[in-house]
Coordinates of C-alpha atoms in Angstrom, one line a residue:
M156 CA 20.9 -2.9 16.0
T157 CA 17.4 -1.5 15.5
K158 CA 15.9 -1.0 12.0
R159 CA 13.5 1.3 10.3
H160 CA 10.6 0.1 8.2
F161 CA 8.5 2.2 5.7
V162 CA 5.0 0.8 5.0
I163 CA 2.9 1.8 2.0
P164 CA -0.8 0.8 2.6
D165 CA -3.3 0.1 -0.2
L166 CA -2.9 2.5 -3.1
Q167 CA -5.8 1.2 -5.2
V168 CA -4.3 2.5 -8.5
R169 CA -6.6 2.4 -11.5
P170 CA -7.2 4.4 -14.7
G171 CA -8.7 7.9 -14.0
V172 CA -7.7 8.3 -10.3
R173 CA -5.2 11.0 -9.3
T174 CA -1.8 9.7 -8.2
D175 CA 0.2 12.9 -7.4
H176 CA 0.9 11.4 -3.9
I177 CA 3.0 8.6 -5.4
E178 CA 5.8 11.1 -5.9
W179 CA 5.5 12.3 -2.3
I180 CA 5.6 8.8 -0.9
A181 CA 8.7 8.1 -3.1
K182 CA 10.5 11.2 -1.9
A183 CA 9.6 10.3 1.7
I184 CA 11.1 6.8 1.4
V185 CA 14.4 8.4 0.3
D186 CA 14.3 11.0 3.0
Y187 CA 13.7 8.4 5.8
L188 CA 16.1 5.9 4.3
P189 CA 14.4 2.8 5.8
D190 CA 16.1 -0.6 6.1
V191 CA 12.8 -2.2 4.9
V192 CA 10.2 -1.0 2.5
V193 CA 6.9 -2.8 2.4
N194 CA 4.1 -2.3 -0.1
I195 CA 1.2 -4.1 1.6
G196 CA -0.8 -4.9 -1.5
D197 CA -3.9 -3.7 -3.4
H198 CA -1.5 -1.5 -5.3
W199 CA -3.4 -2.6 -8.5
D200 CA -7.1 -2.0 -8.0
M201 CA -8.1 -4.1 -11.1
P202 CA -11.7 -2.9 -11.5
S203 CA -12.0 -4.7 -14.9
L204 CA -12.0 -8.0 -13.1
S205 CA -14.3 -7.1 -10.3
S206 CA -16.7 -9.9 -9.3
H207 CA -18.9 -7.4 -7.4
E208 CA -20.3 -5.9 -10.6
D209 CA -22.4 -7.4 -13.4
P210 CA -20.9 -7.9 -16.8
G211 CA -22.3 -5.2 -19.1
S212 CA -23.2 -2.9 -16.2
E213 CA -22.5 0.8 -16.2
F214 CA -19.6 0.3 -13.8
M215 CA -17.9 -2.2 -16.2
E216 CA -18.4 0.0 -19.3
G217 CA -15.0 0.7 -20.8
R218 CA -13.0 -1.2 -18.3
R219 CA -9.9 -2.9 -19.8
Y220 CA -7.5 -5.3 -18.2
K221 CA -4.5 -3.8 -19.9
D222 CA -5.4 -0.3 -18.8
D223 CA -5.6 -1.5 -15.2
I224 CA -2.2 -3.3 -15.4
D225 CA -0.5 -0.3 -17.2
S226 CA -1.8 2.3 -14.7
G227 CA -0.5 0.2 -11.7
N228 CA 2.9 -0.6 -13.4
N229 CA 3.4 3.1 -14.2
A230 CA 2.7 4.1 -10.6
F231 CA 5.0 1.3 -9.3
E232 CA 7.8 2.6 -11.5
R233 CA 7.3 6.1 -10.3
L234 CA 7.4 4.9 -6.7
C235 CA 10.7 3.0 -7.2
A236 CA 12.5 5.6 -9.4
P237 CA 13.8 7.9 -6.6
M238 CA 14.9 4.8 -4.5
D239 CA 16.8 3.4 -7.5
E240 CA 18.4 6.8 -8.2
E241 CA 19.5 7.2 -4.6
I242 CA 20.9 3.7 -4.4
A243 CA 22.9 4.3 -7.6
R244 CA 24.1 7.7 -6.5
R245 CA 25.5 6.3 -3.3
K246 CA 27.3 3.5 -5.1
R247 CA 28.7 5.9 -7.7
R248 CA 30.0 8.4 -5.1
K249 CA 31.2 5.6 -2.8
I250 CA 29.4 6.9 0.2
K251 CA 27.5 4.8 2.8
R252 CA 25.4 2.3 0.9
W253 CA 21.6 2.1 1.3
E254 CA 20.2 -1.2 0.1
P255 CA 16.8 -1.7 1.7
R256 CA 14.9 -4.9 1.7
K257 CA 11.9 -4.5 -0.5
I258 CA 8.7 -6.5 0.2
F259 CA 5.5 -6.7 -1.8
T260 CA 2.5 -8.7 -0.4
F261 CA -0.2 -9.2 -3.0
G262 CA -3.7 -8.1 -1.9
N263 CA -7.1 -9.4 -2.8
H264 CA -7.4 -6.9 -5.6
E265 CA -4.3 -8.3 -7.4
D266 CA -5.6 -11.8 -6.6
R267 CA -8.6 -11.0 -8.9
I268 CA -6.1 -11.8 -11.7
S269 CA -5.3 -15.3 -10.4
R270 CA -9.0 -16.0 -9.6
F271 CA -10.1 -15.0 -13.1
A272 CA -7.3 -17.1 -14.7
S273 CA -8.3 -20.1 -12.6
A274 CA -12.0 -19.7 -13.5
N275 CA -11.2 -19.1 -17.2
P276 CA -8.3 -21.4 -18.2
R277 CA -8.5 -20.3 -21.8
F278 CA -7.2 -16.8 -20.7
R279 CA -4.4 -18.2 -18.5
H280 CA -1.6 -17.0 -20.9
I281 CA -3.3 -13.7 -21.4
V282 CA -4.3 -12.7 -17.9
N283 CA -1.4 -13.4 -15.5
I284 CA -0.3 -12.1 -12.1
D285 CA 3.2 -11.7 -13.6
D286 CA 1.8 -8.8 -15.5
C287 CA 2.1 -6.8 -12.3
N288 CA 5.6 -5.5 -12.5
T289 CA 6.8 -5.1 -8.9
Q290 CA 10.3 -4.2 -10.0
D291 CA 12.9 -5.7 -7.7
F292 CA 10.6 -6.2 -4.7
E293 CA 10.2 -9.6 -3.1
R294 CA 6.9 -11.1 -4.2
H295 CA 4.7 -12.8 -1.6
R296 CA 1.4 -14.4 -2.7
F297 CA -1.9 -13.2 -1.5
G298 CA -2.5 -14.7 1.9
D299 CA 1.2 -15.5 2.6
I300 CA 2.9 -14.0 5.6
T301 CA 6.4 -12.7 5.6
E302 CA 8.5 -11.6 8.5
A303 CA 11.0 -8.7 8.9
D304 CA 12.8 -8.1 12.2
G305 CA 10.1 -9.9 14.2
V306 CA 7.1 -8.1 12.5
L307 CA 4.7 -10.1 10.4
Y308 CA 3.4 -8.5 7.2
S309 CA 0.5 -9.6 5.1
H310 CA -2.3 -7.9 3.2
Y311 CA -4.6 -9.3 5.9
F312 CA -4.5 -12.3 8.3
S313 CA -6.9 -15.2 8.1
S314 CA -8.1 -17.7 10.7
P315 CA -6.4 -21.1 10.2
H316 CA -9.8 -22.8 10.9
S317 CA -12.1 -20.9 8.5
G318 CA -9.8 -19.1 6.1
R319 CA -11.7 -15.9 6.7
A320 CA -10.1 -12.6 7.5
I321 CA -9.6 -12.0 11.3
G322 CA -11.6 -8.9 12.2
G323 CA -12.2 -6.7 15.2
T324 CA -9.8 -4.5 17.1
P325 CA -6.0 -4.8 16.7
Q326 CA -5.9 -6.4 20.1
N327 CA -8.3 -9.1 19.0
R328 CA -6.2 -9.7 15.9
L329 CA -3.1 -9.9 18.2
N330 CA -4.8 -12.6 20.2
K331 CA -5.1 -14.6 17.0
V332 CA -1.9 -13.7 15.3
C333 CA 0.2 -13.9 18.5
Q334 CA 3.0 -11.7 17.1
S335 CA 3.5 -8.1 16.1
F336 CA 1.9 -7.5 12.7
V337 CA 1.1 -4.9 10.1
M338 CA -1.7 -5.4 7.6
G339 CA -3.6 -3.3 5.0
H340 CA -7.0 -4.0 3.5
V341 CA -9.1 -2.0 5.9
Q342 CA -9.4 1.8 5.3
G343 CA -8.1 4.1 7.9
F344 CA -5.6 3.6 10.7
D345 CA -6.0 1.4 13.8
Y346 CA -3.3 0.5 16.3
G347 CA -3.1 -1.5 19.5
T348 CA -0.6 -3.3 21.7
K349 CA -0.6 -6.3 24.0
I350 CA 1.9 -6.9 26.8
T351 CA 2.8 -10.6 27.2
P352 CA 3.4 -12.2 30.7
T353 CA 7.2 -12.0 29.9
G354 CA 6.9 -8.2 29.6
K355 CA 7.3 -8.2 25.8
T356 CA 5.1 -5.7 23.9
M357 CA 3.4 -6.9 20.7
H358 CA 2.0 -4.4 18.2
G359 CA -0.9 -4.7 15.9
V360 CA -1.3 -2.2 13.0
V361 CA -4.1 -2.0 10.5
A362 CA -3.6 0.6 7.8
G363 CA -5.3 0.2 4.4
S364 CA -5.6 3.6 2.6
A365 CA -2.8 5.6 0.9
Y366 CA -4.9 7.2 -1.8
T367 CA -6.7 10.5 -2.3
H368 CA -9.7 9.4 -4.5
L369 CA -13.2 8.5 -3.5
E370 CA -14.4 4.8 -3.3
G371 CA -18.0 4.7 -4.4
Y372 CA -18.9 1.6 -2.5
R373 CA -18.1 3.4 0.8
G374 CA -20.9 5.9 0.2
V375 CA -20.7 8.9 2.6
H376 CA -17.9 7.2 4.7
Q377 CA -14.9 8.7 3.0
K378 CA -13.2 10.9 5.6
H379 CA -10.9 8.2 6.9
W380 CA -7.1 8.4 7.5
R381 CA -4.9 8.3 4.5
G382 CA -1.1 7.9 4.7
C383 CA 1.9 5.7 5.2
L384 CA 3.7 4.3 8.2
V385 CA 7.3 4.6 9.5
L386 CA 8.2 2.1 12.1
N387 CA 11.3 3.2 14.1
E388 CA 13.5 1.2 16.4
V389 CA 12.3 -2.1 15.0
S390 CA 13.8 -5.1 16.9
D391 CA 12.4 -8.5 17.6
G392 CA 8.8 -7.3 16.9
D393 CA 9.0 -4.2 19.0
F394 CA 8.9 -0.7 17.4
C395 CA 7.9 2.9 17.8
I396 CA 5.2 3.8 15.2
M397 CA 5.0 7.1 13.3
P398 CA 2.0 7.5 11.0
V399 CA 2.7 9.8 8.1
T400 CA -0.4 11.2 6.5
L401 CA -0.8 12.2 2.9
N402 CA -1.8 15.7 4.2
Y403 CA 1.6 15.9 5.9
L404 CA 3.5 14.8 2.8
C405 CA 1.6 17.3 0.7
R406 CA 2.5 20.1 3.1
R407 CA 6.1 18.9 3.1
Y408 CA 6.7 18.6 -0.6
E409 CA 4.1 21.0 -2.1
G410 CA 3.9 23.6 0.6
K411 CA 0.1 23.4 1.1
P412 CA -2.5 21.2 2.7
L413 CA -3.8 18.3 0.7
F414 CA -7.3 19.7 0.2
D415 CA -5.9 23.0 -1.1
Y416 CA -3.5 21.2 -3.4
M417 CA -6.1 18.9 -5.0
T418 CA -8.7 21.6 -5.2
D419 CA -6.3 24.0 -6.9
K420 CA -5.0 21.4 -9.4
Y421 CA -8.2 19.6 -10.1
P422 CA -11.0 22.1 -9.4
E423 CA -13.6 20.1 -11.4
E424 CA -13.5 17.2 -8.9
N425 CA -14.9 16.9 -5.4
W426 CA -12.3 16.9 -2.7
T427 CA -14.3 17.7 0.4
H428 CA -13.5 14.3 1.9
L429 CA -9.9 15.6 2.3
K430 CA -10.8 18.8 4.0
E431 CA -9.4 19.1 7.6

């Protein structure tokens, strides 16, 4: 029997960014009723622990660890609430049960917590990865790989020789990973396949952006793909991929394009990067 997977790329939740799309993603999960739900990591952005900014810099002004944790936990709870309600409704009414496997793969942004605690042992009981409340999702450490129906999931995949992230095209990554995979980490959407000598098709998917806000470090390069993934007919690593953009979800649940919705609701902010 084939399965359906729903994949949530990097959400990069932090204080001050708009997260209206969390509700749309949550509704879509219930609408599609996947057998597996994967949050690929970097759900918590954790800017307060950024090692790319100098302590005392303008960027770090006002950043607080607890605020970062609370904003991510709140978003995760909102993401899960419709799933939990639908699961409970089906049990209560004794109709066909829906009990998806739920997977969370920690990303490098959540790993900022572990790195900080390791570098500052005196804060180990104050700053802890367990502060990230992933509800009832399986928790897989940053860098670990988990498998579902023949598809490998990780925030990103590293070379066993150097420990560095494998880069390049999806086909290049497939040559190194040697199995169908889905990863986040890299903004946008990239997809490739490779047919083995036995005739089996391996799929490589890179999708690392499911947010609406701007990321300052990307400068003018902000008009990338933003959305989620539905993998249909998943079996032994084979599947049919269906990208689901945030623009589509906004049209579906709000009745208007994403640019129009964000501009109407938050007119004081710049949303030109979302314009079609």
